[in-house]
CSV table of C-alpha atoms and ligand atoms in Angstrom, one decimal:
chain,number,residue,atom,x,y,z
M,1,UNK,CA,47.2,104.2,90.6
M,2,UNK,CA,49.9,104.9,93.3
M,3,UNK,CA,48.7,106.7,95.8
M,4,UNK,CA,49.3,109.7,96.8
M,5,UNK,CA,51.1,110.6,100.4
M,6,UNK,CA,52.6,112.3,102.3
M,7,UNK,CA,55.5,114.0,100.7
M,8,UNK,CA,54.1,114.4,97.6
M,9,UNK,CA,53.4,117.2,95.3
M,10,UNK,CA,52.3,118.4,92.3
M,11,UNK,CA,49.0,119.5,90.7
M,12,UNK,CA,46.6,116.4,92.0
M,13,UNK,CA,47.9,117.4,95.6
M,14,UNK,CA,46.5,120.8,94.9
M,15,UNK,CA,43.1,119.4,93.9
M,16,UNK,CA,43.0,117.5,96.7
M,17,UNK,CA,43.7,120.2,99.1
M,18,UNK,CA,41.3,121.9,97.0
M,19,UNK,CA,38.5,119.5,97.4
M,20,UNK,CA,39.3,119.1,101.5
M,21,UNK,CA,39.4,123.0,102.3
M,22,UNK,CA,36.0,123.3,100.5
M,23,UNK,CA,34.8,120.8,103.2
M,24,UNK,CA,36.0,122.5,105.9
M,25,UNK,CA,38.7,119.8,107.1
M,26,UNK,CA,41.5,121.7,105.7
M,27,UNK,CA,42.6,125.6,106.6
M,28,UNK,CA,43.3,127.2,103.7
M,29,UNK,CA,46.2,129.0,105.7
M,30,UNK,CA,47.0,126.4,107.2
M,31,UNK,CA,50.2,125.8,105.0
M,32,UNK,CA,51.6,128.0,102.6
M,33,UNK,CA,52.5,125.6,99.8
M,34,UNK,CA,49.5,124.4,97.9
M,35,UNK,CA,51.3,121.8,96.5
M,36,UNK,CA,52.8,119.9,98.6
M,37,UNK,CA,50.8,116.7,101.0
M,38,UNK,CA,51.7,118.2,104.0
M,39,UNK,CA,50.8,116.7,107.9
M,40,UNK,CA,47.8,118.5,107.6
M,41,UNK,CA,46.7,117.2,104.5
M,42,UNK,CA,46.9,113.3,106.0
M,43,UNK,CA,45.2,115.1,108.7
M,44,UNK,CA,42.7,116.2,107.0
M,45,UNK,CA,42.3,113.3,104.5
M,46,UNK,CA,42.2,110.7,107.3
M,47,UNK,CA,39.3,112.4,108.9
M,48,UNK,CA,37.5,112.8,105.3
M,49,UNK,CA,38.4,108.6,105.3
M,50,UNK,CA,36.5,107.8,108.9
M,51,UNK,CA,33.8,110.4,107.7
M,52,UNK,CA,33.1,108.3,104.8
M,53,UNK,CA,33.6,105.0,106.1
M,54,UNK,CA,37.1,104.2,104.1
M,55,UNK,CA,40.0,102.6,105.7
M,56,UNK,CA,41.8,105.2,107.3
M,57,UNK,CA,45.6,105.4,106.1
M,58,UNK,CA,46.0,109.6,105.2
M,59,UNK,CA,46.7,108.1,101.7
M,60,UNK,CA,44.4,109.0,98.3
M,61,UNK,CA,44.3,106.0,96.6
M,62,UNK,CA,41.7,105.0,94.2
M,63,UNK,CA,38.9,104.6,96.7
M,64,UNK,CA,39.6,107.8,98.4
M,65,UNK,CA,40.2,109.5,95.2
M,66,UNK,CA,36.3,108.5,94.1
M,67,UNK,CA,35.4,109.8,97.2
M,68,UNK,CA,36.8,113.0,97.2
M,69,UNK,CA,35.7,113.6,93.3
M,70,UNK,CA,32.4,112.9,94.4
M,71,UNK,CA,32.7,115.4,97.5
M,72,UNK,CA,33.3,118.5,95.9
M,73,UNK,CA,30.1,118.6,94.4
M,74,UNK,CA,28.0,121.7,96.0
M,75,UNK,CA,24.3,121.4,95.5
M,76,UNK,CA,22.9,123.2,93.3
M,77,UNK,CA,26.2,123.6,91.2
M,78,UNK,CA,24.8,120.6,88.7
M,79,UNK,CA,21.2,119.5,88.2
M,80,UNK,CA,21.0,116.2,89.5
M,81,UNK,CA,18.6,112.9,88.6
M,82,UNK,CA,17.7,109.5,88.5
M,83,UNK,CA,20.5,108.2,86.1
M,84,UNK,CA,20.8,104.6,85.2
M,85,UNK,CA,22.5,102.4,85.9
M,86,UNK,CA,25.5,104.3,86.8
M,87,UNK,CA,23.3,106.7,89.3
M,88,UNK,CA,24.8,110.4,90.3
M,89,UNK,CA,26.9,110.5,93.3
M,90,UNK,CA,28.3,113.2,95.7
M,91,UNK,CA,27.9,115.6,98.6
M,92,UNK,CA,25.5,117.4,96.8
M,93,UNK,CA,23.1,114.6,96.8
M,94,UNK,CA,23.6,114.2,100.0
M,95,UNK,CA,22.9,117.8,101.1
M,96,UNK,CA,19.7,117.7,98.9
M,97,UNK,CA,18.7,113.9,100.7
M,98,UNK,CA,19.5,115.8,104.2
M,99,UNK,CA,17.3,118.5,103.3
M,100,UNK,CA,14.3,116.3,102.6
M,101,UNK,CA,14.6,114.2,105.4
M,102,UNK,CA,14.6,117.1,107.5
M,103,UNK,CA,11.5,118.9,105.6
M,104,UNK,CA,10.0,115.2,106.4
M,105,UNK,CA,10.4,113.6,102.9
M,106,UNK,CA,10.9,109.8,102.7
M,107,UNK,CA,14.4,109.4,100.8
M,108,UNK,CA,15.7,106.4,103.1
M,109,UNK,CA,19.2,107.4,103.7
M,110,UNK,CA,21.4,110.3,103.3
M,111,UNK,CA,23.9,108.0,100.8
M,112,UNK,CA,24.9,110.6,98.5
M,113,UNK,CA,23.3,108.4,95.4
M,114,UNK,CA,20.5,109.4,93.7
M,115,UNK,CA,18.7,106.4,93.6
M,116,UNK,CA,14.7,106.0,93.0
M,117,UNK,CA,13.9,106.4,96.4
M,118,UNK,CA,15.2,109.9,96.4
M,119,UNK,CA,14.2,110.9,92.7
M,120,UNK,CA,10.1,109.8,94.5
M,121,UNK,CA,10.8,112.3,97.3
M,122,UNK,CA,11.9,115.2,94.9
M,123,UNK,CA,8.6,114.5,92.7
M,124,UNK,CA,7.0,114.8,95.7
M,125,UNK,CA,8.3,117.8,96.9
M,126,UNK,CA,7.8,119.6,93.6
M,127,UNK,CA,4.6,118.6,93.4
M,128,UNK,CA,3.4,119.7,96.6
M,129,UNK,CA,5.0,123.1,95.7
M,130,UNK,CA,4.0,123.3,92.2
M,131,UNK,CA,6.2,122.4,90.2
M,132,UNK,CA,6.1,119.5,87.4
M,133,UNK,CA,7.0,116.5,89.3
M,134,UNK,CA,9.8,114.8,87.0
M,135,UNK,CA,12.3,114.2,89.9
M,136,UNK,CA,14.9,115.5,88.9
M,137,UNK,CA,16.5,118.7,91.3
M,138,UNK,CA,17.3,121.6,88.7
M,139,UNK,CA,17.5,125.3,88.8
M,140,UNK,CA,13.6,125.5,90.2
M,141,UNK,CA,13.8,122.7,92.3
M,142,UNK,CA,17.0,124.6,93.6
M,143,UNK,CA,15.0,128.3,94.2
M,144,UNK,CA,11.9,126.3,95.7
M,145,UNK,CA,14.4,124.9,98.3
M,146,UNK,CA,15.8,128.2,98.7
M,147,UNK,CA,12.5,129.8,98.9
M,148,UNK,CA,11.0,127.9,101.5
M,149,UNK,CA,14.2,127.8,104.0
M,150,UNK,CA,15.2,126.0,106.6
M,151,UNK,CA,12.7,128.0,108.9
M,152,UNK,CA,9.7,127.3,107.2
M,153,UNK,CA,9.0,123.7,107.0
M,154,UNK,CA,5.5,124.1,108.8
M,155,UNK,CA,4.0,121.3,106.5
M,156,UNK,CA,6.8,118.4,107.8
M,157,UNK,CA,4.4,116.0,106.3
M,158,UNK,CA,6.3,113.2,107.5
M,159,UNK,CA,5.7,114.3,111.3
M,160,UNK,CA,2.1,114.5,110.3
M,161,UNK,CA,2.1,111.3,108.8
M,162,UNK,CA,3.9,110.3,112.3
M,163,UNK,CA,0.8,112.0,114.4
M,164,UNK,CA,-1.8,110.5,111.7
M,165,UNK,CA,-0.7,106.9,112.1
M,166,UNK,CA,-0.6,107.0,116.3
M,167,UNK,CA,-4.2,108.8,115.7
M,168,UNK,CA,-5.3,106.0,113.7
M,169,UNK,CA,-3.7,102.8,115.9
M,170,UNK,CA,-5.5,103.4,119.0
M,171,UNK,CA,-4.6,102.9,122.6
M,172,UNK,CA,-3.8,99.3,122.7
M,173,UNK,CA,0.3,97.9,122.9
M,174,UNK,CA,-0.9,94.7,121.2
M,175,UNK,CA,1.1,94.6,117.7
M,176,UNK,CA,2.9,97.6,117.7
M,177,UNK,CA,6.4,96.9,117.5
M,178,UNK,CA,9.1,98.7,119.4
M,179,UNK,CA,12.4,98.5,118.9
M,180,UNK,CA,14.9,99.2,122.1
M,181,UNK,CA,18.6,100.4,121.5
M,182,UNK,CA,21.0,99.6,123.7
M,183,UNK,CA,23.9,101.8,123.0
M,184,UNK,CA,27.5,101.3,122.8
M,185,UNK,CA,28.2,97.2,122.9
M,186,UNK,CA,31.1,95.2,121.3
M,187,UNK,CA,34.4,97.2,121.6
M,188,UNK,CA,32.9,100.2,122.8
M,189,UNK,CA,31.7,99.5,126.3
M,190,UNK,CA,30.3,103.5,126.6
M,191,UNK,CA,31.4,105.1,129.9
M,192,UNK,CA,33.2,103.2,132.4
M,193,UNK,CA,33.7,103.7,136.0
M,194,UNK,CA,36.0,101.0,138.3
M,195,UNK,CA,34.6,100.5,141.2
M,196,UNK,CA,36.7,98.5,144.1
M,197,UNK,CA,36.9,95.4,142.2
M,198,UNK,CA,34.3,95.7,139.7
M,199,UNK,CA,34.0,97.5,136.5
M,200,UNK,CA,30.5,99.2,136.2
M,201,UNK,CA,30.0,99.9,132.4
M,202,UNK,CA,27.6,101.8,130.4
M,203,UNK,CA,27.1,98.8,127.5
M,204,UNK,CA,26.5,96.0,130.3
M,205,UNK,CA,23.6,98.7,131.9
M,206,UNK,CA,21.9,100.1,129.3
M,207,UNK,CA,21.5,96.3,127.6
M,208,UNK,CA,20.0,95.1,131.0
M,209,UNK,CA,17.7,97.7,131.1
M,210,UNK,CA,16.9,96.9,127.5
M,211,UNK,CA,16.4,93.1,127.8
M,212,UNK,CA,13.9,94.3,131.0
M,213,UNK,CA,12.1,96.3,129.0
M,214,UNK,CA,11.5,94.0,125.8
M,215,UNK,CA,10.5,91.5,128.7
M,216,UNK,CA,7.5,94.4,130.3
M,217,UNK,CA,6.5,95.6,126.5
M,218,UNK,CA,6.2,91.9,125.6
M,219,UNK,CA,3.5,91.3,128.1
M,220,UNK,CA,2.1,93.8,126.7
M,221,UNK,CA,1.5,92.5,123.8
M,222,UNK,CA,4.4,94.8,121.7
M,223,UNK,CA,6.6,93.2,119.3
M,224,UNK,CA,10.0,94.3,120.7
M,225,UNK,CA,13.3,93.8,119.3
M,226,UNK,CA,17.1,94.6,120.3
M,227,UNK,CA,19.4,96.4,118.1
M,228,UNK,CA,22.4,94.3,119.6
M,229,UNK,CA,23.2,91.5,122.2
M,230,UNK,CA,24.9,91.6,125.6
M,231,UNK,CA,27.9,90.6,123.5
M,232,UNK,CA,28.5,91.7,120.1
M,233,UNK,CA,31.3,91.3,118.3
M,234,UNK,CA,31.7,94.3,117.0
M,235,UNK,CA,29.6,98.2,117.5
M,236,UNK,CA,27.1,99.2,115.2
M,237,UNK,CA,27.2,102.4,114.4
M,238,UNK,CA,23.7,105.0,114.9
M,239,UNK,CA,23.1,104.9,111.8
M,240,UNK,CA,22.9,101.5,111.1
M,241,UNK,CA,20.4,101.0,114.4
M,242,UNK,CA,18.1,104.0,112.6
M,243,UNK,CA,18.0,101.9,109.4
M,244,UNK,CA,17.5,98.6,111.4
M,245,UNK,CA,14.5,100.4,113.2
M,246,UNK,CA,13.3,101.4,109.9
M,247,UNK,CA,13.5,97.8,108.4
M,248,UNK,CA,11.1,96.9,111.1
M,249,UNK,CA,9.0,99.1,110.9
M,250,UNK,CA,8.9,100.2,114.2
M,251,UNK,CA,6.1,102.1,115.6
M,252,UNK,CA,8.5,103.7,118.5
M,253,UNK,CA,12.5,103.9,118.6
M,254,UNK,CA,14.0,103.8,122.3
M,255,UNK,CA,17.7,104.4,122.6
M,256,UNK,CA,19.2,104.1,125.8
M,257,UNK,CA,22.5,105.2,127.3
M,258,UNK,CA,23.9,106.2,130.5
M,259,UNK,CA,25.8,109.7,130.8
M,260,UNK,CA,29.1,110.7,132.1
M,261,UNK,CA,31.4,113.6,133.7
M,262,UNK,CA,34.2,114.4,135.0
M,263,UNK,CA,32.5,116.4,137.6
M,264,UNK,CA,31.1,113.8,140.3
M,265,UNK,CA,28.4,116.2,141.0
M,266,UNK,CA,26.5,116.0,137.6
M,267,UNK,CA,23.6,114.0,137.8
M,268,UNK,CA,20.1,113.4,136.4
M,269,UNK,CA,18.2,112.1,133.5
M,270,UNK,CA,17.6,113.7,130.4
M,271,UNK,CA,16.2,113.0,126.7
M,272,UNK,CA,16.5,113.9,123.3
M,273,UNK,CA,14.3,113.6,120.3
M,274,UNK,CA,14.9,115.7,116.7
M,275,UNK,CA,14.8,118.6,116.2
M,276,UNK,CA,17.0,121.7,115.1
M,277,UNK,CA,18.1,124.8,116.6
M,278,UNK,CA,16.0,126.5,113.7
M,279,UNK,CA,12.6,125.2,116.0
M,280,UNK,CA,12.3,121.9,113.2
M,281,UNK,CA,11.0,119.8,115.7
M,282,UNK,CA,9.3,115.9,115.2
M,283,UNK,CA,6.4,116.8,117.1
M,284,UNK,CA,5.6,113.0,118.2
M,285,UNK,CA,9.2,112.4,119.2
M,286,UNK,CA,8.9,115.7,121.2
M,287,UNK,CA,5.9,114.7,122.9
M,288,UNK,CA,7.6,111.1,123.6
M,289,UNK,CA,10.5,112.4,125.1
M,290,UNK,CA,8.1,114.4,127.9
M,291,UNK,CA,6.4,111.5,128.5
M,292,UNK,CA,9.6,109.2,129.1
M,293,UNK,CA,11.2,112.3,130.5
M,294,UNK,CA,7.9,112.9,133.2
M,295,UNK,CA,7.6,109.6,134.1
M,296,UNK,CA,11.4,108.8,134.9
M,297,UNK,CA,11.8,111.7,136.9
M,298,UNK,CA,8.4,111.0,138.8
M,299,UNK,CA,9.0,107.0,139.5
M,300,UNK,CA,12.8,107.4,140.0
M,301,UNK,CA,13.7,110.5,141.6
M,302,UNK,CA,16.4,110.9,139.4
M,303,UNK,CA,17.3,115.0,138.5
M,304,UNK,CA,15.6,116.3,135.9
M,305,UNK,CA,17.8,117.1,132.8
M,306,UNK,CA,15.1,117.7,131.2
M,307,UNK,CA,14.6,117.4,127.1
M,308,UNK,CA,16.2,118.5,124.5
M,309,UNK,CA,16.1,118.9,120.4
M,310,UNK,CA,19.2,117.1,118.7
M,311,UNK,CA,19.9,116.5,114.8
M,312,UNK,CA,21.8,113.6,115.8
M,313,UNK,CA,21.7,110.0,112.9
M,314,UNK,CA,19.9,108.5,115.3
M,315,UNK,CA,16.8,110.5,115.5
M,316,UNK,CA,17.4,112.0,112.2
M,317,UNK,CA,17.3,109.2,110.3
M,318,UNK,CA,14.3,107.2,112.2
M,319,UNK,CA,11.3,107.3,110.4
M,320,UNK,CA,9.0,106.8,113.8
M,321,UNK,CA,9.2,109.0,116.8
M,322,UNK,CA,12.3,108.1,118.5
M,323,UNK,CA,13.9,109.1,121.8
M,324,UNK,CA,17.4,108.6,123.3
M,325,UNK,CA,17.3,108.5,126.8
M,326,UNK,CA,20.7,109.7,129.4
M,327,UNK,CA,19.6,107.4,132.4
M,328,UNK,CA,21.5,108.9,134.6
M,329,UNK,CA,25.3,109.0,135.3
M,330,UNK,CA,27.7,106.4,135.9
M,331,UNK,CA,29.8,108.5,137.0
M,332,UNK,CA,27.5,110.4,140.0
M,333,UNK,CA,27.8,108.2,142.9
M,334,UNK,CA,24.4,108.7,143.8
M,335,UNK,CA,23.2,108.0,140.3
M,336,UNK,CA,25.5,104.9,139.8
M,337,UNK,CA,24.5,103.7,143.6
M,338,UNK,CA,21.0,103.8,142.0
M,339,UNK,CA,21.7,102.2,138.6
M,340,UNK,CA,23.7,99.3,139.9
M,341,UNK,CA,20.3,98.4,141.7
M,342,UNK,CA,18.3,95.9,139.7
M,343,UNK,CA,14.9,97.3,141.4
M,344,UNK,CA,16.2,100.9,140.4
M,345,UNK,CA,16.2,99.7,136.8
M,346,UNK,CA,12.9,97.9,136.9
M,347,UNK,CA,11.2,101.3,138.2
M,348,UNK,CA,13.3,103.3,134.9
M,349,UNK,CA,11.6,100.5,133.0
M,350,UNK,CA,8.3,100.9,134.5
M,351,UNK,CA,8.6,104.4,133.6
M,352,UNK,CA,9.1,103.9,130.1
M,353,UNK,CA,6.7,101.6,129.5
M,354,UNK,CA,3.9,104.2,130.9
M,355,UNK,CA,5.7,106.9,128.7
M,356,UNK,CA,5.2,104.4,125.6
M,357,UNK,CA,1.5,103.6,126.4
M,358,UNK,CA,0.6,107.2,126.7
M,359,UNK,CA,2.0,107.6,123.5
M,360,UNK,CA,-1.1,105.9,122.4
M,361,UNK,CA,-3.6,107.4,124.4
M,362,UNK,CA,-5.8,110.3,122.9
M,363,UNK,CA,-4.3,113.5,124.4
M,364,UNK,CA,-7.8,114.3,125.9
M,365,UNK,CA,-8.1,111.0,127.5
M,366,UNK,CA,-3.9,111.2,128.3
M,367,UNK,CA,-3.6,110.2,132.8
M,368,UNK,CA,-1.1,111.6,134.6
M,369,UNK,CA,2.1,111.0,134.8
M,370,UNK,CA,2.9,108.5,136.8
M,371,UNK,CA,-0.6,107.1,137.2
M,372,UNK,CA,-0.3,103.8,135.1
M,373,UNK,CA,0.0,100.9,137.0
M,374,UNK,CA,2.3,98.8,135.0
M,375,UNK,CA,1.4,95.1,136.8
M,376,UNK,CA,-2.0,96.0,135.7
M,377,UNK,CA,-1.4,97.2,131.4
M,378,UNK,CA,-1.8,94.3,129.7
M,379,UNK,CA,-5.2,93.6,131.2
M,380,UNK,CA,-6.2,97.0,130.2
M,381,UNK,CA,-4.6,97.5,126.8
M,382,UNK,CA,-5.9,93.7,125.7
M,383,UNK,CA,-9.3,95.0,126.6
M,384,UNK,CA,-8.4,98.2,124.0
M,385,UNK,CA,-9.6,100.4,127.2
M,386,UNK,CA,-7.8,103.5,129.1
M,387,UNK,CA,-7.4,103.9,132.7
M,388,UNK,CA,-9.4,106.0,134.8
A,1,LIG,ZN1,26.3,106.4,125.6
């Protein structure tokens, strides 16, 4: 099929506008001819393209067109299921698959396809409220959503799965694996601030304070892993470092990233783990974002930003407690007077190597912060004891 551009008109223009004001990228108002692909129809179609992952061109060719179709799907307008082989698409599956990740429900990833995965999650779900577990998401499965509301979601039993499985894997590092995020990389070098003749950036930091870390964990005992190089080619998006982390199976998620202002005076460290503003919270990746957040601030100095709930792909999507860490800002020339120093960063790594083993320590037996003689962990942690 031709596609259709800018220019055009006719009724599949109207569809499309359709289809784009239902999902909030197109002002109804906005232009007073339905018909017609206006400027702020490419507009809006070439954000719909990056949102989805499509080449972005402002034109609805076939690609864009399946997309679209399968975006003006609201959930709970159709009763959707495991169909096969050609399985159900659409924004509706993905509003259902975003629901049950955030109740705690194990659906892999917000794709929009009903797949297996997400057809064992619903099953789950209506079994745990009652209802017969065929997986499939019809009218019931609908008012049962409804019912319980974003509010209630006191069960999360994947955060309790989360607390169960820390519970059960006791205090040592030895053979948990921890997987360390540098962000930005590739073509995106994150902030960056010239200074005199050099070029501090974000993507160069954050990886060295990565590669020290994987070296502290690994004398611990952890199983570390990267999520990128020093040099990638290219920069992989969040959610494909959430998935990665979930391949591993990683015990703990670390992201780490430097922050940025234009006011010289902001400063400080700060960290997020998931949660919504509704109070949905990932109680592990909560209680890991203190710790990382307590022990920076103690062995560093650095401001306290404090932590902070965010539904961000990156926590959302990790299925262990994971943490993004704002080391600071480059652009604060006290905090980037500090970062630039490669014993600054082995302190911010010391830090977070504490925060990660008191992750493991029985609350009632937790030290405090800023107790943990790093030099001394892996002596301690191979012996399976706590510190004193
Ligand atoms: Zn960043």
């Amino acid at each position: 099929m031709r596609p259709i551009r800018s220019g055009d008109r006719g009724p599949a223009v109207t569809e499309i506008r359709t289809i784009l004001t239902g999902l909030d990228l197109l002002t109804s108002t906005a232009s007073p001819a339905v018909d017609e692909f206006d400027l702020d129809t490419e507009r809006a179609v070439r954000a719909f393209q990056q949102s989805r992952g499509l080449s972005v061109d402002g034109r609805v060719g076939s690609e864009t067109w399946c997309a679209l179709d399968a975006a003006r799907w609201r959930l709970g307008a159709r009763t959707l299921y495991h169909a096969v082989p050609e399985p159900l698409t659409g924004e509706d599956v993905r509003s259902l698959q975003e629901r049950l990740l955030e109740m705690g429900y194990d659906v892999g990833r917000a794709d929009a396809i009903y797949g297996i995965r997400t057809s064992r999650a619903v099953a789950q779900f209506q079994r745990e409220v009652g209802l017969t577990p065929d997986g499939s998401c019809g009218p019931h499965t609908m008012n049962a959503l409804r019912r319980i509301g974003r509010k209630v979601v006191g069960g999360r039993p994947q955060w309790l799965r989360e607390s169960d499985a820390i519970r059960q894997s006791g205090p040592a590092l030895v053979g948990k694996t921890v997987v360390i995020d540098p962000g930005h990389g590739g073509t995106d070098p994150g902030m960056v601030v010239p200074d005199g003749p050099l070029r501090w950036t974000e993507a160069d930091l954050v990886h060295d304070l990565a590669s020290r870390l994987e070296g502290r964990l690994a004398a611990s005992g952890v199983r570390v892993q990267l999520t990128r190089g020093p040099a990638p080619d290219s920069c992989l998006p969040d959610t494909d470092r959430a998935l990665l982390a979930n391949s591993l199976g990683a015990d703990v998620f670390i992201s780490l990233h430097l922050d940025g202002h234009a006011n010289p005076d902001a400063e400080g460290v700060a960290t997020y783990h998931y949660g919504t503003n509704n109070g949905v919270t990932s109680a592990t990746g909560e209680r890991l974002a203190g710790l990382v957040q307590r022990e920076i601030v103690a062995r560093t100095g650095l401001r306290d930003c404090r932590t902070h709930a965010k539904t961000w792909d990156l926590l959302r999507l990790t299925r262990m407690p994971a943490v993004r860490v704002e080391v600071g800002y480059l652009t604060s020339p006290a905090d980037r007077a500090r970062l630039i120093d490669p014993r600054f960063r082995d302190r911010v790594v010391e830090a977070i190597v504490a925060a990660v083993q008191r992750m493991y320590f029985p609350i009632e037996l937790d030290v405090p912060t800023g107790s943990i003689d790093v030099s001394e962990l892996r002596a301690v942690v191979t012996a399976g004891t706590v510190v004193d």
